[in-house]
Coordinates of C-alpha atoms and ligand atoms in Angstrom, one line a residue:
Chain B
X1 CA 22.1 -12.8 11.2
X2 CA 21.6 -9.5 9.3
X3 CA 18.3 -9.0 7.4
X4 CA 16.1 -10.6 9.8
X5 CA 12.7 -9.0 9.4
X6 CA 11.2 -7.2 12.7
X7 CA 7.9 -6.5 12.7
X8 CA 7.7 -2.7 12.5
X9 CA 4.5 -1.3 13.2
X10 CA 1.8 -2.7 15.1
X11 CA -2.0 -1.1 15.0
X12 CA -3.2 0.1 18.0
X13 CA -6.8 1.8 17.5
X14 CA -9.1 2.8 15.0
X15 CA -10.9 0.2 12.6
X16 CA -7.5 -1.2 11.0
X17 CA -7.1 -1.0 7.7
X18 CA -10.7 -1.3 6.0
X19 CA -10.9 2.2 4.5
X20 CA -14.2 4.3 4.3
X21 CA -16.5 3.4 1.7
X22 CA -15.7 6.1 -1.3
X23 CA -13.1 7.7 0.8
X24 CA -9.8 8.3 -1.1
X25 CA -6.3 8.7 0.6
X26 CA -4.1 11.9 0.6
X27 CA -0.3 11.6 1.6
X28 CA 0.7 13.5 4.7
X29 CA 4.0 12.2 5.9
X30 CA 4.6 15.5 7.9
X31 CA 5.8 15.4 12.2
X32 CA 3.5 16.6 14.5
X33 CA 6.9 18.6 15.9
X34 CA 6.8 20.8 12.4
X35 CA 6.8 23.6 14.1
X36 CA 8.6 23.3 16.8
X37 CA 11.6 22.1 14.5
X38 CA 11.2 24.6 12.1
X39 CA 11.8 27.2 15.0
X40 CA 14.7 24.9 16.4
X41 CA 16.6 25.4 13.1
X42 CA 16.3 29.1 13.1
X43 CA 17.9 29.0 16.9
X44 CA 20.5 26.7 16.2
X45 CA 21.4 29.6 12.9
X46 CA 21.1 32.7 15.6
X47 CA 23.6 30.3 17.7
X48 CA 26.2 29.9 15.5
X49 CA 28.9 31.6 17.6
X50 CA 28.2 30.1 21.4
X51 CA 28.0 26.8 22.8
X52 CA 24.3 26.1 23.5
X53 CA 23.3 23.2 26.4
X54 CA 19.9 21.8 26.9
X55 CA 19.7 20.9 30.3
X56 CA 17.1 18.2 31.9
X57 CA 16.5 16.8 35.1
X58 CA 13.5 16.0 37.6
X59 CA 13.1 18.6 40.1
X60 CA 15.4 19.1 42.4
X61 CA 18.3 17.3 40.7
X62 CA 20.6 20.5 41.0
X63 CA 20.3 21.9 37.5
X64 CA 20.4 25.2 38.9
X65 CA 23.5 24.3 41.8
X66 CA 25.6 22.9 39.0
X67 CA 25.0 26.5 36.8
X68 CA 25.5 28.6 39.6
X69 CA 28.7 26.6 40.4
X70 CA 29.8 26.8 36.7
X71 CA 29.1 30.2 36.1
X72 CA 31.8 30.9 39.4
X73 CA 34.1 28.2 38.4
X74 CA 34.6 30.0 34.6
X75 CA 34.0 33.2 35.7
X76 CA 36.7 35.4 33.7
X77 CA 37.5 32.4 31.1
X78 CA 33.6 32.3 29.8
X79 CA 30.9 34.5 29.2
X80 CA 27.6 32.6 30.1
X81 CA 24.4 33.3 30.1
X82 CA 21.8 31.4 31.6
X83 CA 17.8 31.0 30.0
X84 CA 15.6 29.0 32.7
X85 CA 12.1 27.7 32.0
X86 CA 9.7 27.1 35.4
X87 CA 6.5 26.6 35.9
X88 CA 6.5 29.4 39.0
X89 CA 8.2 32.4 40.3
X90 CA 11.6 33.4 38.8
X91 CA 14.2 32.4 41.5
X92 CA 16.3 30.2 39.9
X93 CA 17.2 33.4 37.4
X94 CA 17.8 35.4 40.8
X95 CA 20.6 32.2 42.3
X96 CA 21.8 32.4 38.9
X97 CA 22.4 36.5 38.5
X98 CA 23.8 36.4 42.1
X99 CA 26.5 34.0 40.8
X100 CA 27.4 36.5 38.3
X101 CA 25.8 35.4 34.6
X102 CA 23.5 37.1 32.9
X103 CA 19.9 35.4 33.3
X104 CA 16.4 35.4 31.3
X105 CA 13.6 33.7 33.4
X106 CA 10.7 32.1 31.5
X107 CA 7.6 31.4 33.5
X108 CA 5.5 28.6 31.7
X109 CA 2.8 28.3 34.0
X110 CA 1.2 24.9 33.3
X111 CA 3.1 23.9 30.4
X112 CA 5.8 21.2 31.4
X113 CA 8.7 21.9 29.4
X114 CA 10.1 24.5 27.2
X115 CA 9.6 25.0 23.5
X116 CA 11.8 26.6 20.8
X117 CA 9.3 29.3 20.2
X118 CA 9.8 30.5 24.3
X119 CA 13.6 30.2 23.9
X120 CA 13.7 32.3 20.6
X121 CA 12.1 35.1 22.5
X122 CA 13.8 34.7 26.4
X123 CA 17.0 35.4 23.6
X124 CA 16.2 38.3 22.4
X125 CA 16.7 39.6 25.8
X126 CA 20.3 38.1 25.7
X127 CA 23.6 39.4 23.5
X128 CA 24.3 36.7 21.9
X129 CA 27.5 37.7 20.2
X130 CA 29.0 38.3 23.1
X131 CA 28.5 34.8 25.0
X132 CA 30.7 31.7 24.9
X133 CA 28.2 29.5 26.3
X134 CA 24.5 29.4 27.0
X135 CA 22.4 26.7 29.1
X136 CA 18.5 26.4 28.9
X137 CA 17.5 25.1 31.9
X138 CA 14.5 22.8 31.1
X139 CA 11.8 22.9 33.5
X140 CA 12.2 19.6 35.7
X141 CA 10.6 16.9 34.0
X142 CA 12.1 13.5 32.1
X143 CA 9.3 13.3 29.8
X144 CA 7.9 16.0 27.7
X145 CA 11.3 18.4 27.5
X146 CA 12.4 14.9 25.3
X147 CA 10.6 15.7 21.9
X148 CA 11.2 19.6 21.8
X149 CA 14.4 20.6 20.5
X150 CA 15.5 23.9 21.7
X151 CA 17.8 24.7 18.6
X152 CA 21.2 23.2 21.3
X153 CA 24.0 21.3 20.8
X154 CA 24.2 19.2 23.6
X155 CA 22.0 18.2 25.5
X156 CA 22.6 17.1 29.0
X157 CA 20.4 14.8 31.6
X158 CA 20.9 15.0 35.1
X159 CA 20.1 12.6 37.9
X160 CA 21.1 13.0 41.7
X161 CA 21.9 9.9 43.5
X162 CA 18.8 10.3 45.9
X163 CA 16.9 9.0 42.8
X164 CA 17.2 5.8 42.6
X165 CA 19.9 3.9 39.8
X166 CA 16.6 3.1 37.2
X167 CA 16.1 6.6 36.6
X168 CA 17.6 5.4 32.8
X169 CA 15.4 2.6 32.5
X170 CA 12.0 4.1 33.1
X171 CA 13.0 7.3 31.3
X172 CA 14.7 5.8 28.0
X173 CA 14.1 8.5 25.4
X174 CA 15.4 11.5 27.4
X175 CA 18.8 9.8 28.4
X176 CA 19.2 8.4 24.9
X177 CA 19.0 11.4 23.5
X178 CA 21.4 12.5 25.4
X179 CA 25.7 13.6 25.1
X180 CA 26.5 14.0 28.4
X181 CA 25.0 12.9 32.0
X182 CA 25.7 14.0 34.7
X183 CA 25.1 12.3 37.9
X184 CA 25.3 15.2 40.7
X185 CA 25.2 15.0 44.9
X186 CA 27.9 12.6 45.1
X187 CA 28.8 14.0 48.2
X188 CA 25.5 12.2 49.5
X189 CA 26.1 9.3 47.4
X190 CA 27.2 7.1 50.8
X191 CA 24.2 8.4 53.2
X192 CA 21.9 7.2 50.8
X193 CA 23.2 4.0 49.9
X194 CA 23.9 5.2 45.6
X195 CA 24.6 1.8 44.3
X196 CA 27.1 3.6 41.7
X197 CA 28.2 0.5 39.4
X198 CA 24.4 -0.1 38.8
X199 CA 23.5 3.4 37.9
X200 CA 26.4 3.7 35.6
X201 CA 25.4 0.0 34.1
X202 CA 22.1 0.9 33.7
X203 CA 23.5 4.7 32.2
X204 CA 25.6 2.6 29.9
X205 CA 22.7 0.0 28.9
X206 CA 20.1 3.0 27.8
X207 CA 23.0 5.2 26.0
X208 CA 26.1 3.7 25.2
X209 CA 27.2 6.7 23.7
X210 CA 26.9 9.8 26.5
X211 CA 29.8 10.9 28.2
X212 CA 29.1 10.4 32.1
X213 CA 30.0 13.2 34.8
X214 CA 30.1 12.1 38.4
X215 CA 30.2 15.1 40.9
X216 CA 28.8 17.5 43.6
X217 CA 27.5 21.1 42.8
X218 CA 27.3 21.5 46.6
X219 CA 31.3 20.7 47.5
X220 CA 32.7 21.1 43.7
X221 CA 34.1 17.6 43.6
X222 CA 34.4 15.9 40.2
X223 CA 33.6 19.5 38.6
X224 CA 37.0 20.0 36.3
X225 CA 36.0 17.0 34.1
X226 CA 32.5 19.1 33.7
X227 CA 34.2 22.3 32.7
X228 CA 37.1 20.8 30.3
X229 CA 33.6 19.3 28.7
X230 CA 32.4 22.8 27.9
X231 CA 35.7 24.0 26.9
X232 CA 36.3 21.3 24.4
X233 CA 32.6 21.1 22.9
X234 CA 33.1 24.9 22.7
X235 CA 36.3 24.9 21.0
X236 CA 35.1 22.2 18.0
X237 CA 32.2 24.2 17.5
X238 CA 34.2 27.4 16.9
X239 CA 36.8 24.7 14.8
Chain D
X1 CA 1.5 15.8 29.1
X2 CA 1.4 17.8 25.7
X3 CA -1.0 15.8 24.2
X4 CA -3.5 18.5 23.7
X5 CA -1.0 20.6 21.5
X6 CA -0.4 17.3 19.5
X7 CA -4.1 16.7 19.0
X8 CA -4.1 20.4 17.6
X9 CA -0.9 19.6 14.8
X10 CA -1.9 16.9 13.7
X11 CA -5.7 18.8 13.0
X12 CA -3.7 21.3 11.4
X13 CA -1.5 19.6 9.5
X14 CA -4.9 17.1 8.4
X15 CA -6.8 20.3 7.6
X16 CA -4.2 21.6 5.5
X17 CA -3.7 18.7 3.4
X18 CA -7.0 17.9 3.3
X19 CA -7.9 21.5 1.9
X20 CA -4.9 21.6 -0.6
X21 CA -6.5 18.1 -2.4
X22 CA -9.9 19.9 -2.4
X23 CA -11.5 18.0 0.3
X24 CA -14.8 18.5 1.7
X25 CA -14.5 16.1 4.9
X26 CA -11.9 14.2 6.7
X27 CA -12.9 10.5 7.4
X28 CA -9.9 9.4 9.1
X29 CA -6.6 10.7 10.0
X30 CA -3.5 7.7 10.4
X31 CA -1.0 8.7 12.9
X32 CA 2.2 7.4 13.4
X33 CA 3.6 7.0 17.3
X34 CA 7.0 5.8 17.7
X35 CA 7.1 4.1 21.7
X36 CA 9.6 5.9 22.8
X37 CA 7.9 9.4 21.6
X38 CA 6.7 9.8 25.2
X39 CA 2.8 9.7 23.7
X40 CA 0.0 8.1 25.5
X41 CA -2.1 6.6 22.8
X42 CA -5.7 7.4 25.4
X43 CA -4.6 10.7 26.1
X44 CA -4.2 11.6 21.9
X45 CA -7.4 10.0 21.6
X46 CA -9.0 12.0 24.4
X47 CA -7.4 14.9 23.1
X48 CA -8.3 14.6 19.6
X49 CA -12.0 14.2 20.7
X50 CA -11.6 18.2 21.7
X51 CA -9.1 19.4 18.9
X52 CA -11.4 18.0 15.8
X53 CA -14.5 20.2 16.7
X54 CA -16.0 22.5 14.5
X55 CA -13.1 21.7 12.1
X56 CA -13.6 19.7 8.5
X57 CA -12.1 16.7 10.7
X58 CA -15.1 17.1 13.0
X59 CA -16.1 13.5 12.3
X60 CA -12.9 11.7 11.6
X61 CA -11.6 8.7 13.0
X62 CA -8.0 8.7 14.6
X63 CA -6.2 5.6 13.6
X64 CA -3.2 5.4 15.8
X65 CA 0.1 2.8 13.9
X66 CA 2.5 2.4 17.0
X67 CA 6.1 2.2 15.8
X68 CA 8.5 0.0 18.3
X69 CA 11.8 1.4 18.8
X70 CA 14.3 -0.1 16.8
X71 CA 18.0 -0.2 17.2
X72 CA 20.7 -1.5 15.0
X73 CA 24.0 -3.3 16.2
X74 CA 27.0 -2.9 14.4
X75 CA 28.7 -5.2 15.6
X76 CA 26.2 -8.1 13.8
X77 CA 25.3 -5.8 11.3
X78 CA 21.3 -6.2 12.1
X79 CA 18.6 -4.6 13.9
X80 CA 17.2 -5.2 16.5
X81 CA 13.7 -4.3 18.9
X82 CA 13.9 -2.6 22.2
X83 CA 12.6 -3.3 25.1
X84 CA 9.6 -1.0 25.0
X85 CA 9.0 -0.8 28.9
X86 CA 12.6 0.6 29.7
X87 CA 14.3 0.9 26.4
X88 CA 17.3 -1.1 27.1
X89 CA 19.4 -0.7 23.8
X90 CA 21.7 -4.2 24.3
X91 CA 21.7 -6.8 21.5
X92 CA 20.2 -10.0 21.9
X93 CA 22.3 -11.4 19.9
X94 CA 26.1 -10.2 21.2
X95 CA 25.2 -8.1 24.4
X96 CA 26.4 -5.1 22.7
X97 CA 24.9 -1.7 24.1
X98 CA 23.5 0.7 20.5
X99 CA 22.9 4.3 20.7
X100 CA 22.2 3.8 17.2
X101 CA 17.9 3.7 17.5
X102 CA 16.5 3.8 14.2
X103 CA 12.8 3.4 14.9
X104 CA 10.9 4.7 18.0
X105 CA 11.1 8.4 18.2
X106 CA 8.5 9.4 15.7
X107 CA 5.0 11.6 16.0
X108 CA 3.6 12.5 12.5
X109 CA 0.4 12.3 10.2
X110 CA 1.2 9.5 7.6
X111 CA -1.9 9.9 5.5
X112 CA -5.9 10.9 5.7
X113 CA -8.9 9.8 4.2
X114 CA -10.8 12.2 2.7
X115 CA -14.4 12.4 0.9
Ligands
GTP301 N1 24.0 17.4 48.9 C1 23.8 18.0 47.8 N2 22.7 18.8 47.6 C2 22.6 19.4 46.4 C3 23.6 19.3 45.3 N3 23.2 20.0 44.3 C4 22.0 20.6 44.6 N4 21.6 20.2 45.9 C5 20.4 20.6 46.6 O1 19.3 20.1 45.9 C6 18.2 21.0 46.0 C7 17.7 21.3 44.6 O2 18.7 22.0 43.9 P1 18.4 22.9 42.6 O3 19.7 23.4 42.1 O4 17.4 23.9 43.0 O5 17.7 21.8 41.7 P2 17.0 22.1 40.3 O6 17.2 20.8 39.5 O7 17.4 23.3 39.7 O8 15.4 22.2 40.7 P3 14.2 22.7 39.8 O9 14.7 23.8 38.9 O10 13.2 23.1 40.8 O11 13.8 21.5 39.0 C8 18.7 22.2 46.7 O12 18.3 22.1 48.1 C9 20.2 22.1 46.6 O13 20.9 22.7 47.6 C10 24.8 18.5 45.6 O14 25.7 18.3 44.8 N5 24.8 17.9 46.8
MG302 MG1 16.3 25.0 38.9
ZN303 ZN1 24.8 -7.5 18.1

């Protein structure tokens, strides 16, 4: 079957190909995320030492349950520090501080997910060379957070079992892109009727490839797996 | 959405070619959007209506090339296309899940026309 030929691009607007009369054509061939990636490199260079997590959800998954949970779990084994992007008010970085990591809390009023350029300075505030891991908490939104790297290593999705198993399917690109997910409440999972063997099909379908998490920030089941995660991604970056 | 900031790059980046060739106008500007690059094709357009003014792309036309997303199989060696709506990555041929997409994620300025 190989070499079949797809059809690979398909025009959607514009007058098609007739060109303007006298125009001539100059080569581009340059991403729209230029910037932003140019930025991401420089933050993946100034993280060369710590483990760095991208961490995505819609709001209200738990992002900031499973961190504060984290940060307690590792407390004395890890240094963590915490950067959190939200549209309002700054008290994720005050749950996170009270669980004992240091915290930076970017405010990005109506924009709806974080760039590099917002992380490169929320780290300044940080000492870098003295952290094992950081997490960026994304603001809580599938969509945009997708096409900006942050300059991480991993990136991690999460989806609570109040949200319905086709959170994969009608959000592709953001679990795709994804190493780990994480599916957290499971200590609701029975209340709300979580039809877990669909979930982790449709997981599975969309990204074949992600490790999967199954656990409860709230009660700390299923968290070791979590935490031997971060150890081990932490220990082959340092080789 | 970010399709406002996009509609601003892709000016920039249009502007800047545009200017390096010795251009005096931009006619058209072809865009490439991969269907899993999370861009609503209206909302560029609507956006690129704001971003183009008073610049030397004032009076361009956007031409918008939508790239399916593409993944390949190893399994059969060959590639195969997504289904766009939820981006299941199985084969059609052996029912074999791919994380290996090759096509879909892009967002960038392939080429202008320029008088
Ligand atoms: N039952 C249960 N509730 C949880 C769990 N994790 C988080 N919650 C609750 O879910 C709500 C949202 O949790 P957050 O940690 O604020 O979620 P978030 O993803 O950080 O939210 P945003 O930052 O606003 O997007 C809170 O009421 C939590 O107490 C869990 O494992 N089980
Ligand atoms: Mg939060
Ligand atoms: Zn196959």
């Amino acid at each position: 079957m190989a070499g079949t030929a797809l059809t690979r691009d398909v025009r959607v607007s514009g007058h098609g190909t007739v060109e303007t009369p006298g125009a001539r054509v100059v080569q581009v061939q340059k991403s729209l995320m230029r910037h932003n990636d140019a930025v991401a490199v420089a933050n993946r260079a100034a993280f060369a030492n710590c483990l760095v997590l991208n961490l995505v959800s819609s709001p209200g998954s738990g992002k900031t349950a499973l961190l504060e949970r984290t940060v307690r779990d590792l407390a004395g084994e890890l240094r963590m520090a915490v950067v959190v992007g939200d549209l309002e008010t700054d008290n994720d970085a005050v749950r996170i501080h009270a669980a004992g990591a240091p915290s930076v809390q970017i405010v990005t009023g109506t924009v709806c997910h974080l760039e590099a350029e917002m992380v490169a300075r929320a780290v300044d505030q940080l000492d870098l060379d003295g952290l094992d891991v950081l997490v960026i908490e994304n603001v809580g939104n599938l969509v945009c957070p997708a096409s900006w790297d942050l300059g991480e290593d991993v990136r991690v999705t999460l989806l609570s079992v109040t949200e319905g198993e086709d959170k994969p399917l009608k959000y592709p690109r953001i679990f795709k892109d994804s190493h780990a997910i994480v599916i957290n409440k499971v200590d609701i999972a029975q209340v709300v009727g979580f039809d877990r063997a669909q979930a982790l099909a449709n997981v599975h379908r969309v990204t074949p490839a992600a490790q999967v998490f199954e656990l409860s920030a709230r009660t700390g089941e299923g968290m070791a797996p979590w935490r031997a995660f971060l150890r081990e991604r932490l220990a082959t970056k340092r080789g | 959405m970010h399709e406002f900031g996009l509609a601003v790059s892709m000016v920039d980046l249009a502007v800047e070619a545009a200017r390096k060739e010795g251009a005096e106008r931009i006619e058209a500007i072809h865009v490439e959007i991969g269907a899993l690059a999370g861009v609503v094709p209206e909302a560029l357009e609507f956006a690129f209506g704001g971003a183009r003014e008073g610049t030397m792309a004032a009076h361009a036309r956007l031409e918008v090339t939508y790239l399916p997303a593409i993944a390949y199989c190893a399994t059969c060696q060959s590639e195969f296309e997504l289904d766009n709506r939820f981006g299941i990555a199985v084969c059609p041929r052996c029912d074999t899940p791919s994380a290996d997409l090759r096509q879909g994620r892009e967002m960038h300025v392939s080429h202008l026309e320029v008088t």
